[in-house]
PDB file of C-alpha atoms and ligand atoms in Angstrom:
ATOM      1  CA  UNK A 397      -0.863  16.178  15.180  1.00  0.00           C
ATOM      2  CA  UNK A 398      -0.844  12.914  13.725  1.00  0.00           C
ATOM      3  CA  UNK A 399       2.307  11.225  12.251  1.00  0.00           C
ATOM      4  CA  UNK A 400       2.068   9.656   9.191  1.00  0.00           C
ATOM      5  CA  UNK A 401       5.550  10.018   7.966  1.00  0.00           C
ATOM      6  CA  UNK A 402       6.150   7.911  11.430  1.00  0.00           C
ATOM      7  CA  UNK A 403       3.349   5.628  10.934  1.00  0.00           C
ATOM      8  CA  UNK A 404       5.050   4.936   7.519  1.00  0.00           C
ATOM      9  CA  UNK A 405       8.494   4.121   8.978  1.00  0.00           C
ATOM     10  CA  UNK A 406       7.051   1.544  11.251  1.00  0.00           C
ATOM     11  CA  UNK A 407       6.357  -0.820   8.785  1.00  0.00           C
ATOM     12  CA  UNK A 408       2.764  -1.413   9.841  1.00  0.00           C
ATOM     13  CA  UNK A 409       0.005  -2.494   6.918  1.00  0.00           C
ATOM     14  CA  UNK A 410      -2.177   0.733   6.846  1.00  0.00           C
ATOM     15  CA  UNK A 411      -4.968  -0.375   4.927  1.00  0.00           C
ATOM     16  CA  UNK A 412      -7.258   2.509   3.561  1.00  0.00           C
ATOM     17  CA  UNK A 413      -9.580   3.317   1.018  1.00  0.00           C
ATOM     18  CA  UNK A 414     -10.305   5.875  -1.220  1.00  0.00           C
ATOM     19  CA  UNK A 415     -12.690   8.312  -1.100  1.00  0.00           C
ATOM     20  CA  UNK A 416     -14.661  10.319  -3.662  1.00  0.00           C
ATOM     21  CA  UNK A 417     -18.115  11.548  -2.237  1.00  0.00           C
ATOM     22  CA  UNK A 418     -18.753  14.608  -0.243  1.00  0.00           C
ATOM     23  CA  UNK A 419     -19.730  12.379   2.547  1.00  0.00           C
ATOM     24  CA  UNK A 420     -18.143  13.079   6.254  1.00  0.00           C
ATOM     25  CA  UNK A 421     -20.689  10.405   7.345  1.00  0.00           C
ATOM     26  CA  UNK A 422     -19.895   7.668   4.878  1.00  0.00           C
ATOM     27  CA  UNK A 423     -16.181   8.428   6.070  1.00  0.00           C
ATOM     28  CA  UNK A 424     -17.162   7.934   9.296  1.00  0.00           C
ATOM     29  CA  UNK A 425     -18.630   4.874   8.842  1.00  0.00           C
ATOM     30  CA  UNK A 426     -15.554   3.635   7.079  1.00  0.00           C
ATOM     31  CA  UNK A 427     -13.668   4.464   9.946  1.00  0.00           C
ATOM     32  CA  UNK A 428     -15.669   2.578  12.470  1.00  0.00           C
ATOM     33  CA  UNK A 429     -14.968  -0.719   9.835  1.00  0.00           C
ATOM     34  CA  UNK A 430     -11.807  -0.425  10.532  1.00  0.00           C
ATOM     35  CA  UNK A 431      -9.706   1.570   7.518  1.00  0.00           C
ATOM     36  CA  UNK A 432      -6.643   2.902   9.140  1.00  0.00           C
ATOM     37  CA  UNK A 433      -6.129   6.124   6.327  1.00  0.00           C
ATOM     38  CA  UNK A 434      -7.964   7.575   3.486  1.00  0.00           C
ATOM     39  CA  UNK A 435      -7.004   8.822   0.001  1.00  0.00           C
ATOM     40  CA  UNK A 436      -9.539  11.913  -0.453  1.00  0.00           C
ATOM     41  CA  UNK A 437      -9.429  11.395  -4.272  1.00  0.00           C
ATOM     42  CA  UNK A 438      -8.886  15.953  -5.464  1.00  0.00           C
ATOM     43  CA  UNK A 439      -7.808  14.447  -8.554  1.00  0.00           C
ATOM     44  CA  UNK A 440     -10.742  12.957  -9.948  1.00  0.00           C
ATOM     45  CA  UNK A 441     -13.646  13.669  -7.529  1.00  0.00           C
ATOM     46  CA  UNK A 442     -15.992  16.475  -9.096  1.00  0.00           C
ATOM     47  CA  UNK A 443     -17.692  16.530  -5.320  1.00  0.00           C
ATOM     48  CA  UNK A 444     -14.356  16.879  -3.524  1.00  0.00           C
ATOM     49  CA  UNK A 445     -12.868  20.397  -2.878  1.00  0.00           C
ATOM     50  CA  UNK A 446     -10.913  21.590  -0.438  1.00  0.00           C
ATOM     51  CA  UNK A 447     -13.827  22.532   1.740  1.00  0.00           C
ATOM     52  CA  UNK A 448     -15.333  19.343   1.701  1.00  0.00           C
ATOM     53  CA  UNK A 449     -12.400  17.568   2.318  1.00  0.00           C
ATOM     54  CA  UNK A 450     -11.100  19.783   4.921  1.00  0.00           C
ATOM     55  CA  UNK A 451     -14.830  18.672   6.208  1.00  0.00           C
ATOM     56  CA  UNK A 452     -13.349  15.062   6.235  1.00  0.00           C
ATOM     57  CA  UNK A 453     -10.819  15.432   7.346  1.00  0.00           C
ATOM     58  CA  UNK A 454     -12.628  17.079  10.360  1.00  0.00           C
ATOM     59  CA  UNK A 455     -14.225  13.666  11.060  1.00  0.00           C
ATOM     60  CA  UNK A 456     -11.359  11.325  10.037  1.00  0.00           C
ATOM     61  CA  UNK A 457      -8.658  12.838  12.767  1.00  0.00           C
ATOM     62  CA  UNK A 458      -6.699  11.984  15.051  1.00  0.00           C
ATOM     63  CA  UNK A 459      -8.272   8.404  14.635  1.00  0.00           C
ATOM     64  CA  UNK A 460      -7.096   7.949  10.987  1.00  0.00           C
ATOM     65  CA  UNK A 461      -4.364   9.473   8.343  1.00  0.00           C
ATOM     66  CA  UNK A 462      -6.262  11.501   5.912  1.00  0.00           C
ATOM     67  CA  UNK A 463      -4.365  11.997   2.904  1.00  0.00           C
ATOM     68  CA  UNK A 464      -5.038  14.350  -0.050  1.00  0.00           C
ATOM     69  CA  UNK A 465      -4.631  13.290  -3.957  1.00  0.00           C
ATOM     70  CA  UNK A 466      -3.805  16.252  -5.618  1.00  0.00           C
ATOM     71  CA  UNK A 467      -5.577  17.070  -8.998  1.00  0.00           C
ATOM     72  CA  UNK A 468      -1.915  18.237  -9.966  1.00  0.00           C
ATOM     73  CA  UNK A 469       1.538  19.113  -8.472  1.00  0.00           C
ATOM     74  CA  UNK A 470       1.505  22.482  -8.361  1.00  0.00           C
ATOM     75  CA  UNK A 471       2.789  24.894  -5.864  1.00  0.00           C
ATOM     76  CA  UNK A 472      -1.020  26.309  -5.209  1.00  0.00           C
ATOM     77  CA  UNK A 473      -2.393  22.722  -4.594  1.00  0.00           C
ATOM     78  CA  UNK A 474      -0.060  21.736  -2.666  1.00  0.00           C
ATOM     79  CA  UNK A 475      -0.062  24.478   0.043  1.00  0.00           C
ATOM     80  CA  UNK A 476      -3.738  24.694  -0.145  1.00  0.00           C
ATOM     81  CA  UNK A 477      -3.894  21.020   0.494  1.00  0.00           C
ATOM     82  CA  UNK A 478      -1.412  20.768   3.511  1.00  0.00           C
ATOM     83  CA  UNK A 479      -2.994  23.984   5.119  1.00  0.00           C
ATOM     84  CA  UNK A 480      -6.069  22.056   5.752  1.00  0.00           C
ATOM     85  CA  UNK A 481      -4.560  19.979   8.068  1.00  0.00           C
ATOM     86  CA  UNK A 482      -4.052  16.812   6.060  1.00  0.00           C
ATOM     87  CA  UNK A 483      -1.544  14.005   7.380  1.00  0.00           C
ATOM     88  CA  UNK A 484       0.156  13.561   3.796  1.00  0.00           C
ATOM     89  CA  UNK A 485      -0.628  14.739  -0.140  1.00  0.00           C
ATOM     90  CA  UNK A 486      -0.620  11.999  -2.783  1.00  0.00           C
ATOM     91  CA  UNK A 487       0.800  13.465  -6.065  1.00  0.00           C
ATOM     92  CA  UNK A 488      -0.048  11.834  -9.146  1.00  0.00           C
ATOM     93  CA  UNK A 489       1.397  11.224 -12.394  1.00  0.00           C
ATOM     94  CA  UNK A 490       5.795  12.186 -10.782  1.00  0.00           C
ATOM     95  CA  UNK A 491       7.811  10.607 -13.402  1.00  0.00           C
ATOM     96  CA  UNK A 492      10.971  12.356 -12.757  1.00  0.00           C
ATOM     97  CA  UNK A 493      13.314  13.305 -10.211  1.00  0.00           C
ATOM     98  CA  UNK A 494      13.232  16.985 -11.307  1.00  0.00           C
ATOM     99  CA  UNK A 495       9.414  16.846 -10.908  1.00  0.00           C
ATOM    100  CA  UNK A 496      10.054  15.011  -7.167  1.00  0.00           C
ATOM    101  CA  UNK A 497      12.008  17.509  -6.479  1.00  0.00           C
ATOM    102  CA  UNK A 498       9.958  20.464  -7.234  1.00  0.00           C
ATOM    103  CA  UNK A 499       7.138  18.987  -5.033  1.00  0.00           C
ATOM    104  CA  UNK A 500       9.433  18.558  -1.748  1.00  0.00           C
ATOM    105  CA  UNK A 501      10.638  21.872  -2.181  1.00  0.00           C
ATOM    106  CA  UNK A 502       7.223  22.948  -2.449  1.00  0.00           C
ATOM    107  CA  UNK A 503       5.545  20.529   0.471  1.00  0.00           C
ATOM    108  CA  UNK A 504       8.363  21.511   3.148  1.00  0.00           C
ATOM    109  CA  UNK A 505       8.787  24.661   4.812  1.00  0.00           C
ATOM    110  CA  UNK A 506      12.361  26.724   4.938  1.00  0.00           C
ATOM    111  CA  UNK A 507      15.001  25.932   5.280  1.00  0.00           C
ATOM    112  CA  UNK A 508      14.584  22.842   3.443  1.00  0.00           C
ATOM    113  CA  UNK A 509      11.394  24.035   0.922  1.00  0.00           C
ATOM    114  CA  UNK A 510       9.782  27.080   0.021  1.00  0.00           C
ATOM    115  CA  UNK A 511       6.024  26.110   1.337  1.00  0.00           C
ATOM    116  CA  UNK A 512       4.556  29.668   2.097  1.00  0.00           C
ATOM    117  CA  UNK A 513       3.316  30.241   5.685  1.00  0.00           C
ATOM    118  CA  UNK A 514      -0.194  30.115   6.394  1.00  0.00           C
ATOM    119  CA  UNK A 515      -2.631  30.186   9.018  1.00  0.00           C
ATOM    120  CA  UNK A 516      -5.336  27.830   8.086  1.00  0.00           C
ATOM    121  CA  UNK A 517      -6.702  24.819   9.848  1.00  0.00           C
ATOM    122  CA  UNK A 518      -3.415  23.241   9.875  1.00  0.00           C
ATOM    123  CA  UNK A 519      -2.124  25.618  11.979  1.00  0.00           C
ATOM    124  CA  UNK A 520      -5.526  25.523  14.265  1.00  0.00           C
ATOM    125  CA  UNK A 521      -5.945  29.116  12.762  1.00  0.00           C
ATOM    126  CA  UNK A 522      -3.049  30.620  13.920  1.00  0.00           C
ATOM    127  CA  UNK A 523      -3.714  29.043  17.508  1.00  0.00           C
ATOM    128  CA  UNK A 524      -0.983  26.096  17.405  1.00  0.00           C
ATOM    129  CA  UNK A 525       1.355  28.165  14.455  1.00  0.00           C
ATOM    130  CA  UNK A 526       4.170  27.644  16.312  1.00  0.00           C
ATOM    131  CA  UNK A 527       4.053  23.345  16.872  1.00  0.00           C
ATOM    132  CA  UNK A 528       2.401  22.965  13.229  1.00  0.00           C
ATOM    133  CA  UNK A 529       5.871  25.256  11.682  1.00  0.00           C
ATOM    134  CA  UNK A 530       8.228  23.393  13.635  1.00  0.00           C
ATOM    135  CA  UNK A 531       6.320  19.749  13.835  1.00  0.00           C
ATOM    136  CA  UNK A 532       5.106  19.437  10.040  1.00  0.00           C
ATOM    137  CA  UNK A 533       8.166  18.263   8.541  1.00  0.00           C
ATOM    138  CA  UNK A 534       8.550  15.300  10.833  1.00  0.00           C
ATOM    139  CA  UNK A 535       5.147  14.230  10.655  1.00  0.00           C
ATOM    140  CA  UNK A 536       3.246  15.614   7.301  1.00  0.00           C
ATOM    141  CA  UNK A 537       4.074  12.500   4.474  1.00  0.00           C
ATOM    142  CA  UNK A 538       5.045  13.307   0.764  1.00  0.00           C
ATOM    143  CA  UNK A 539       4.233  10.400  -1.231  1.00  0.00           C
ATOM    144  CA  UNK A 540       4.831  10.280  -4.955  1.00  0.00           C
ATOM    145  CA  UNK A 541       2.270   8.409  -7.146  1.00  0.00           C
ATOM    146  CA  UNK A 542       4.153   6.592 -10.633  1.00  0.00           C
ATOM    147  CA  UNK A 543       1.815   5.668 -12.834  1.00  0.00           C
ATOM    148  CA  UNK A 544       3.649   6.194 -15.665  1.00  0.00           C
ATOM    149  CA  UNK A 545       6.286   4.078 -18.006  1.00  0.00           C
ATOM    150  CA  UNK A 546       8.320   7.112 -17.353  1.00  0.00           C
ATOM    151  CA  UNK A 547       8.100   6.840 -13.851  1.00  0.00           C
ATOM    152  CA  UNK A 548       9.262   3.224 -13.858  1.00  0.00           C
ATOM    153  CA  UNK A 549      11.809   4.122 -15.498  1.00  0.00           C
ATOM    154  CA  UNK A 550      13.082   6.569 -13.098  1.00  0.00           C
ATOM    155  CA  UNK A 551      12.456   5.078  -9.741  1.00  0.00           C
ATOM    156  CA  UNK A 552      15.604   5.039  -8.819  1.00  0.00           C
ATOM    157  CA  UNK A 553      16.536   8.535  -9.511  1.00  0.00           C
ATOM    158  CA  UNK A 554      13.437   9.717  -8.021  1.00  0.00           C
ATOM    159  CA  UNK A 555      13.960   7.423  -4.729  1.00  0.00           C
ATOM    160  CA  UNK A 556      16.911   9.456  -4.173  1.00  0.00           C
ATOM    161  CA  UNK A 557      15.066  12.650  -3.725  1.00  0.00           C
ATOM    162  CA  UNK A 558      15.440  13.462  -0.557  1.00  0.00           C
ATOM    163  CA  UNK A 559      11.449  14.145   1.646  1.00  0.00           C
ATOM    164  CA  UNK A 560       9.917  11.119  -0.720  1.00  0.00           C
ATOM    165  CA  UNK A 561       8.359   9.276   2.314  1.00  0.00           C
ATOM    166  CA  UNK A 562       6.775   6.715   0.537  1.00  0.00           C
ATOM    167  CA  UNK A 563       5.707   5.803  -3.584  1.00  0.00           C
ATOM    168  CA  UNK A 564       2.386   4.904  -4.583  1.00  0.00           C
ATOM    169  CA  UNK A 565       1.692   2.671  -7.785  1.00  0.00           C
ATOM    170  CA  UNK A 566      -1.489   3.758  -9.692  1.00  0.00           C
ATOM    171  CA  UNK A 567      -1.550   0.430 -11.630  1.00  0.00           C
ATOM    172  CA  UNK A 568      -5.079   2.033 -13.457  1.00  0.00           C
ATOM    173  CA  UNK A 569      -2.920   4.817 -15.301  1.00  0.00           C
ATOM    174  CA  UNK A 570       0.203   2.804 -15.584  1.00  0.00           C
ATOM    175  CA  UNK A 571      -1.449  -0.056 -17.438  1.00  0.00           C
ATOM    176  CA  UNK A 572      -2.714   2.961 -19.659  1.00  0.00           C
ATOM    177  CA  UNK A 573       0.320   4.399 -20.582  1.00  0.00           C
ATOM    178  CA  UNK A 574       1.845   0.843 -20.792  1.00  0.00           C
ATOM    179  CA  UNK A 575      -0.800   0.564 -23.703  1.00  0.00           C
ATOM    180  CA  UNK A 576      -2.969  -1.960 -22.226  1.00  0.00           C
ATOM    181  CA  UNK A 577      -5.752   0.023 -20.213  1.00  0.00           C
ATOM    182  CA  UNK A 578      -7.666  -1.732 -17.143  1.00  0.00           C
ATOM    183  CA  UNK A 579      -5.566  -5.263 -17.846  1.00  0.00           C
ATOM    184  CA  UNK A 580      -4.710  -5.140 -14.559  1.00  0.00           C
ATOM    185  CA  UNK A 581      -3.961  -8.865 -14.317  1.00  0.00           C
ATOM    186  CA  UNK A 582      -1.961  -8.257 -17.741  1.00  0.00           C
ATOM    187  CA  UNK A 583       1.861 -10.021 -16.512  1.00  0.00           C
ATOM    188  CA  UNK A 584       3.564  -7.288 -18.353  1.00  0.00           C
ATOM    189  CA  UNK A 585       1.917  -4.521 -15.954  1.00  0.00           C
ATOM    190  CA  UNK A 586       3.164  -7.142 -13.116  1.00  0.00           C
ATOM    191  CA  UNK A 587       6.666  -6.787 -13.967  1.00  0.00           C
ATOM    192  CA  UNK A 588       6.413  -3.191 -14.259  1.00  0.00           C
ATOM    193  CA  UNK A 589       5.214  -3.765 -10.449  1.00  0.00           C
ATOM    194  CA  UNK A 590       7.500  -5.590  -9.918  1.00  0.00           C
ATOM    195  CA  UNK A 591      10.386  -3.101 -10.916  1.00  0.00           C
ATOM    196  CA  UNK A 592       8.875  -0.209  -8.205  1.00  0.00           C
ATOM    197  CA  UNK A 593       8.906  -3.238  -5.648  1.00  0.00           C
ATOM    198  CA  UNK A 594      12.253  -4.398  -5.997  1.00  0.00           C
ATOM    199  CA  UNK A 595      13.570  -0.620  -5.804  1.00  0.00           C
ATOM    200  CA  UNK A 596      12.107   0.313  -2.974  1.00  0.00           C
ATOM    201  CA  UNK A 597      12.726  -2.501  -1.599  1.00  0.00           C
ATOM    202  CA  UNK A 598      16.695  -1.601  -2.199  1.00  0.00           C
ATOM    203  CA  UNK A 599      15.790   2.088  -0.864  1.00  0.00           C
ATOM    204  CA  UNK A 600      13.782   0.317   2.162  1.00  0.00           C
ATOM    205  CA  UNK A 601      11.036   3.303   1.239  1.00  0.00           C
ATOM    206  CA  UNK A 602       7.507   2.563   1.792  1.00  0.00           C
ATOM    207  CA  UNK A 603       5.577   0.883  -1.008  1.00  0.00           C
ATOM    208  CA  UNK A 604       1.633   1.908  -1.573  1.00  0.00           C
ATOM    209  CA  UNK A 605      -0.421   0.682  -4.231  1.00  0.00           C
ATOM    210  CA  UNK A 606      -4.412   1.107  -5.725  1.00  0.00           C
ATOM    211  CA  UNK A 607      -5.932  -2.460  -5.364  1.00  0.00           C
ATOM    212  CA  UNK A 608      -9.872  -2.669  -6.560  1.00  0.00           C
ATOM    213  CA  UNK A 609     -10.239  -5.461  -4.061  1.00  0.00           C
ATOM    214  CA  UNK A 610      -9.641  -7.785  -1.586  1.00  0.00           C
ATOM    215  CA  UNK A 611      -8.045 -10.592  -3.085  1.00  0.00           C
ATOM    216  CA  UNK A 612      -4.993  -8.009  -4.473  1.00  0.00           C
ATOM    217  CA  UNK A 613      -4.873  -6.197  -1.405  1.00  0.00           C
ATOM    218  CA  UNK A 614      -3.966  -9.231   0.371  1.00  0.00           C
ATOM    219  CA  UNK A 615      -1.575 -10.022  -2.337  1.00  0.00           C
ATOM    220  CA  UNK A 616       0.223  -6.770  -2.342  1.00  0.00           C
ATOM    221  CA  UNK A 617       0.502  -6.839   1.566  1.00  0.00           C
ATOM    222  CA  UNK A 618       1.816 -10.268   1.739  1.00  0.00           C
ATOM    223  CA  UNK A 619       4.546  -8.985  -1.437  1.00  0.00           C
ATOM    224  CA  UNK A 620       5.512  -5.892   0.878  1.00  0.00           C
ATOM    225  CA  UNK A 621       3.210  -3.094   0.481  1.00  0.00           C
ATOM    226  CA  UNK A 622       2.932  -1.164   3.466  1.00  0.00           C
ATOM    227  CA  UNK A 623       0.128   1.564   2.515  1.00  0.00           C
ATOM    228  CA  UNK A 624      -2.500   0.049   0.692  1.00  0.00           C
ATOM    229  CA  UNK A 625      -6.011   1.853  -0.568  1.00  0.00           C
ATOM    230  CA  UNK A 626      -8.756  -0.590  -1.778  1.00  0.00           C
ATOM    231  CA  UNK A 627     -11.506   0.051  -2.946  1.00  0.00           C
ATOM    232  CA  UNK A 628     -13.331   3.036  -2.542  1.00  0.00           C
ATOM    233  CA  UNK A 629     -16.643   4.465  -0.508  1.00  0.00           C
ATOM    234  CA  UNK A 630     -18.794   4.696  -3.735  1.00  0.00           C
ATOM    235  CA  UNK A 631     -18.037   1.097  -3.862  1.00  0.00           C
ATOM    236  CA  UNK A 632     -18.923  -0.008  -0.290  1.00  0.00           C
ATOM    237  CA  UNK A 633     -22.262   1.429  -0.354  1.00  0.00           C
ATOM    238  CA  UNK A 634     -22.878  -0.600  -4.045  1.00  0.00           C
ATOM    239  CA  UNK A 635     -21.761  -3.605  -2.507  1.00  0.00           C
ATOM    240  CA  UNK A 636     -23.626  -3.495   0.369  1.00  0.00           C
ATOM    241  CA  UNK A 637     -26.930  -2.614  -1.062  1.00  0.00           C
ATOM    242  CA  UNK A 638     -26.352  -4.719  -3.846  1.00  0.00           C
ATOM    243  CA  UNK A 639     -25.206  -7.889  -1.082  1.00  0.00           C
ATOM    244  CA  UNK A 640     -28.223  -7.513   0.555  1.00  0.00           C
ATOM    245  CA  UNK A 641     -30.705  -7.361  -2.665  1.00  0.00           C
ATOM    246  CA  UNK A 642     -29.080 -10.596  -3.775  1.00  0.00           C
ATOM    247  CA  UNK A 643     -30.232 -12.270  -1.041  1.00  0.00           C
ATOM    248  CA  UNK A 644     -33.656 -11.383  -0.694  1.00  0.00           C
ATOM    249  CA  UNK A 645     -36.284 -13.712  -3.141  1.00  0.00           C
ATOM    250  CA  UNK A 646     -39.662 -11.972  -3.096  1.00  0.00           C
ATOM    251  CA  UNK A 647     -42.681 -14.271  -3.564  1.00  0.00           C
ATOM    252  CA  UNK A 648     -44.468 -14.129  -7.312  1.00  0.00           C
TER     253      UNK A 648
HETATM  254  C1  3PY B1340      -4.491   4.564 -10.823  1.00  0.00           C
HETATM  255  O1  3PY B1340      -4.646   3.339 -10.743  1.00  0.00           O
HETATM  256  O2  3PY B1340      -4.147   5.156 -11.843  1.00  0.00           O
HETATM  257  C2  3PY B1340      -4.699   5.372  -9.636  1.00  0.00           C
HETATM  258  O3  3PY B1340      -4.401   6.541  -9.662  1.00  0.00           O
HETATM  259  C3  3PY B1340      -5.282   4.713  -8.428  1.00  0.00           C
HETATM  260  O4  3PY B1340      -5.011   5.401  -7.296  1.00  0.00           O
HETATM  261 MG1   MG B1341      -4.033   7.337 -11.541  1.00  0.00          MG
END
């Protein structure tokens, strides 16, 4: 079983990417450049189900973390996400402790949650029940996404919940509900940032972030962010295509 609540605590850069086609292969091929985890993208990826990305996920382990974003936080997504064997979930839009709660209690089995007991592929179909029950909680990550004003304003209240390993900025919907959608480079949405830093910073828990490229990935890891997605597969294979179009002049 992999570790990725340890991998968080470590401190390492885990640099990942997300990923939103029903592609094991272009996964794979990610991999081999190097990405350390994955964000399989349930929340916005019509291509992505559970099947697919259990099918991922397949490919992706033990070499990398492969982490689920949940279309929502409810109880059924969250179960059916962890039974496929996924290293963490990724649950978007938590903007209050009460709501941070709710999803520990339902991501951790009893006694400290109330995550029902199945055996799917995270439990190698009943085969390793036992060491998946009694290993899950040390190893399976929780990691709240803000990407709200609300959110921001809570940090601190939802940094005290305890079984939030880590918090993941979606600056894309927080520059939304900030009013100024896609500004990314807008200072006000940097101070909002800034704000989620700074706290866990205090809290010394993990900071992820969303950055559509290289140049803010860089930034973010050299400000303190530990768990970093940038880009995303659809994007690679544009880029590449498009890289090597650009430099090709036919005759006439
Ligand atoms: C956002 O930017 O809103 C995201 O959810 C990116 O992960
Ligand atoms: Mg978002």
């Amino acid at each position: 079983m992999n570790n990725l609540r340890g991998g968080l605590g470590s401190g390492d850069v885990l640099l990942g990417t997300l990923i939103t086609l029903d592609s094991p292969e272009i996964a794979l091929l990610l991999q081999k450049a190097g990405f350390s985890w994955f964000f399989l993208d349930l929340e916005h990826s019509a291509v992505l189900d559970l099947k697919s990305a259990q099918r991922i996920i397949e490919v992706l382990q033990p070499a990398s973390y492969a982490v689920i974003r949940l279309p929502d936080d409810s109880e059924t997504w969250i179960k059916h996400a962890l039974d496929t064997g996924c290293d963490g979930v990724i649950v978007p839009h938590v903007s209050t402790a009460q709501q941070a709660r709710a999803v520990v209690e339902r991501a951790k089995y009893p006694p400290v949650g109330k995550r029902s007991v199945g055996i799917s592929r995270a439990q190698g179909y009943g085969t390793s029940f036992k060491e998946y029950l009694e290993g899950s909680g040390e190893s399976v990550a929780v990691i709240a996404q803000i990407e709200d004003v609300e959110g921001v304003e809570n940090i601190h209240d939802i940094l005290d919940v305890p079984g939030i390993d880590a918090i993941f900025i979606g600056p894309y919907d927080l520059s939304g509900s900030m009013g100024i959608l896609g500004d990314l480079a807008n200072p006000l949405l940097a101070e909002m940032i800034d704000r989620v830093r700074t706290a866990c910073k205090e809290r010394a828990v993990p900071l992820g972030i969303f950055c559509p490229g290289a140049a803010a990935a860089q930034k973010e890891a050299d400000r303190g962010a530990t768990l970093i997605a940038v880009g995303s597969d659809a994007g690679y294979v544009f880029a590449g295509g498009s890289a090597a179009l650009a430099e090709i002049q036919p005759k006439g």
